[in-house]
Coordinates of C-alpha atoms in Angstrom, one line a residue:
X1 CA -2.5 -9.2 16.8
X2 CA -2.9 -7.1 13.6
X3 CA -2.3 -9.0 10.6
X4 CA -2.1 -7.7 6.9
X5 CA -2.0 -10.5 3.7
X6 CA -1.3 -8.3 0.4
X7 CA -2.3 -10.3 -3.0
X8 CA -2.8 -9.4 -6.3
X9 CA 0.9 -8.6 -7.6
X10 CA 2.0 -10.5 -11.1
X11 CA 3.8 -9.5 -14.3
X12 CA 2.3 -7.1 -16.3
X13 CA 3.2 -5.4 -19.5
X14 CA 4.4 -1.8 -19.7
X15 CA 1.4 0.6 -19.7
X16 CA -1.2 -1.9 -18.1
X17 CA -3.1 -2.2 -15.0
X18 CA -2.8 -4.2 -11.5
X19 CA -4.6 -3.7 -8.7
X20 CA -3.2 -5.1 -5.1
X21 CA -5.2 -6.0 -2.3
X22 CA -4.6 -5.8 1.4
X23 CA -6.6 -8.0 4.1
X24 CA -6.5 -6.8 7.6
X25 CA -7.4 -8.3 10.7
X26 CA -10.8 -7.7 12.5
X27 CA -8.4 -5.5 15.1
X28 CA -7.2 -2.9 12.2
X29 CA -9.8 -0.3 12.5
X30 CA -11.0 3.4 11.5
X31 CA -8.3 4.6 13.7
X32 CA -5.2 3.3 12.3
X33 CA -3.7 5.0 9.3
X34 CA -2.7 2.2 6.0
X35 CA -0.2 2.3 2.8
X36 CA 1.3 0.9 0.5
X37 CA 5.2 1.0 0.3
X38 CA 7.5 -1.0 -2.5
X39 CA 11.0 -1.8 -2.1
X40 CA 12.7 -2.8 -5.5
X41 CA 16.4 -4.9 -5.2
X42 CA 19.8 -2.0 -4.2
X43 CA 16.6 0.8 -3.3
X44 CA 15.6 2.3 -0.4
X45 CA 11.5 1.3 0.6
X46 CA 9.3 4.2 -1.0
X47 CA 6.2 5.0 0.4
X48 CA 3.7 5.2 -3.0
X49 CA 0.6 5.9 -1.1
X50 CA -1.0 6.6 2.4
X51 CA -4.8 6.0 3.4
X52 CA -5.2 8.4 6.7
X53 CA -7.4 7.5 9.5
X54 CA -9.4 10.8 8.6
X55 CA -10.0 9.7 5.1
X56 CA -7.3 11.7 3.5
X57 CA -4.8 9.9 1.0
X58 CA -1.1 11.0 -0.1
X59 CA 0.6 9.9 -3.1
X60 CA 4.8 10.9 -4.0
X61 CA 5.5 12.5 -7.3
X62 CA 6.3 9.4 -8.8
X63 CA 3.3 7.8 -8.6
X64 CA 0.9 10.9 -8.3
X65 CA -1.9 10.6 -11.3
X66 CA -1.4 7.0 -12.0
X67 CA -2.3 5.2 -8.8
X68 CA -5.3 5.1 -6.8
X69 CA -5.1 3.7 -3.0
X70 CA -8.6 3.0 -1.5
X71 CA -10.2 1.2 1.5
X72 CA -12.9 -0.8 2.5
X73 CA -13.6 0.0 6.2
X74 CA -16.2 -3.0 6.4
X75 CA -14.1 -5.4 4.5
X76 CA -10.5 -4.2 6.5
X77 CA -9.4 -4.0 2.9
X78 CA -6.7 -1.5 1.5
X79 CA -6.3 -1.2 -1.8
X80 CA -4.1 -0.1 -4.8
X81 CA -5.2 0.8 -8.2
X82 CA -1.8 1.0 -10.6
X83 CA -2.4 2.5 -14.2
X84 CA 0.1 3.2 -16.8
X85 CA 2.7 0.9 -15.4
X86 CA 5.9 1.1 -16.1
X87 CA 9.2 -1.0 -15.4
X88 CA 10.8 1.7 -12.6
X89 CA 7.3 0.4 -10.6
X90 CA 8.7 -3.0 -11.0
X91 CA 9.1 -3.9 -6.8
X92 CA 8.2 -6.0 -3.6
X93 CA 4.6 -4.4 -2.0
X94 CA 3.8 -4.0 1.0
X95 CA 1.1 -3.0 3.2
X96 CA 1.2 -1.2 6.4
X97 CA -0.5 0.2 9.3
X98 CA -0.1 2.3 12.0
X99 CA -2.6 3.8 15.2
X100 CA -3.2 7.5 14.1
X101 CA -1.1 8.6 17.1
X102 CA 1.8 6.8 16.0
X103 CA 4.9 8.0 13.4
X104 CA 5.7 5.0 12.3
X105 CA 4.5 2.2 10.4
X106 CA 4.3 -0.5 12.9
X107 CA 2.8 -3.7 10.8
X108 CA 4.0 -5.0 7.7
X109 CA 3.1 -7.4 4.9
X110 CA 4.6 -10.4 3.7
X111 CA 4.8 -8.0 0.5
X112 CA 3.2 -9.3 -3.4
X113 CA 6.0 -8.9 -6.1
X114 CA 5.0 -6.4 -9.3
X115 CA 7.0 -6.9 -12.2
X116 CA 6.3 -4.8 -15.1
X117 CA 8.2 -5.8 -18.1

């Protein structure tokens, strides 16, 4: 049963640095694709950065330049570097993971709270 435990969220001053970890379960593996998604209260989730089974990453315009999403294939780690934080990243989140074959995310996170203020 994959499992993912995100940590590393906190309150963090506008223009600083946080980085959030993901641990995954011995069963997430090369093969499924992982990312990082935040959800802030009245918004719809936004995806803010994909690690691809083939290595590739993806980042949206918002976020593009000033986060960093990485992964440790021996550790089943994920992570995300956030830089020049501002209050509009203020937001629950979450990890995720999907087999490369399928669309959609299919495991979540509890989610780690960033609050940049």
């Amino acid at each position: 049963h994959v499992q993912l435990v995100e940590s590393g969220g906190g309150l963090v001053q506008p223009g600083g640095s946080l980085r959030l970890s993901c641990a995954a379960s011995d069963d997430v593996h090369r093969s499924y694709c992982m990312g990082w998604f935040r959800q802030a209260p009245g918004k719809e989730r936004e995806k803010v950065g994909t690690f691809d089974s083939d290595g590739s990453t993806s980042y949206p315009d918002s976020v593009k330049g000033r986060f960093t999403i990485s992964r440790d294939h021996a550790e089943k780690a994920l992570y995300l570097q956030m830089n020049s934080l501002n209050p509009e990243d203020s937001a629950m989140y979450y990890c995720a993971a999907r087999l490369y074959l399928s669309r959609d995310y299919e495991y979540w996170g509890q989610g780690t709270q960033v609050t940049v203020s």
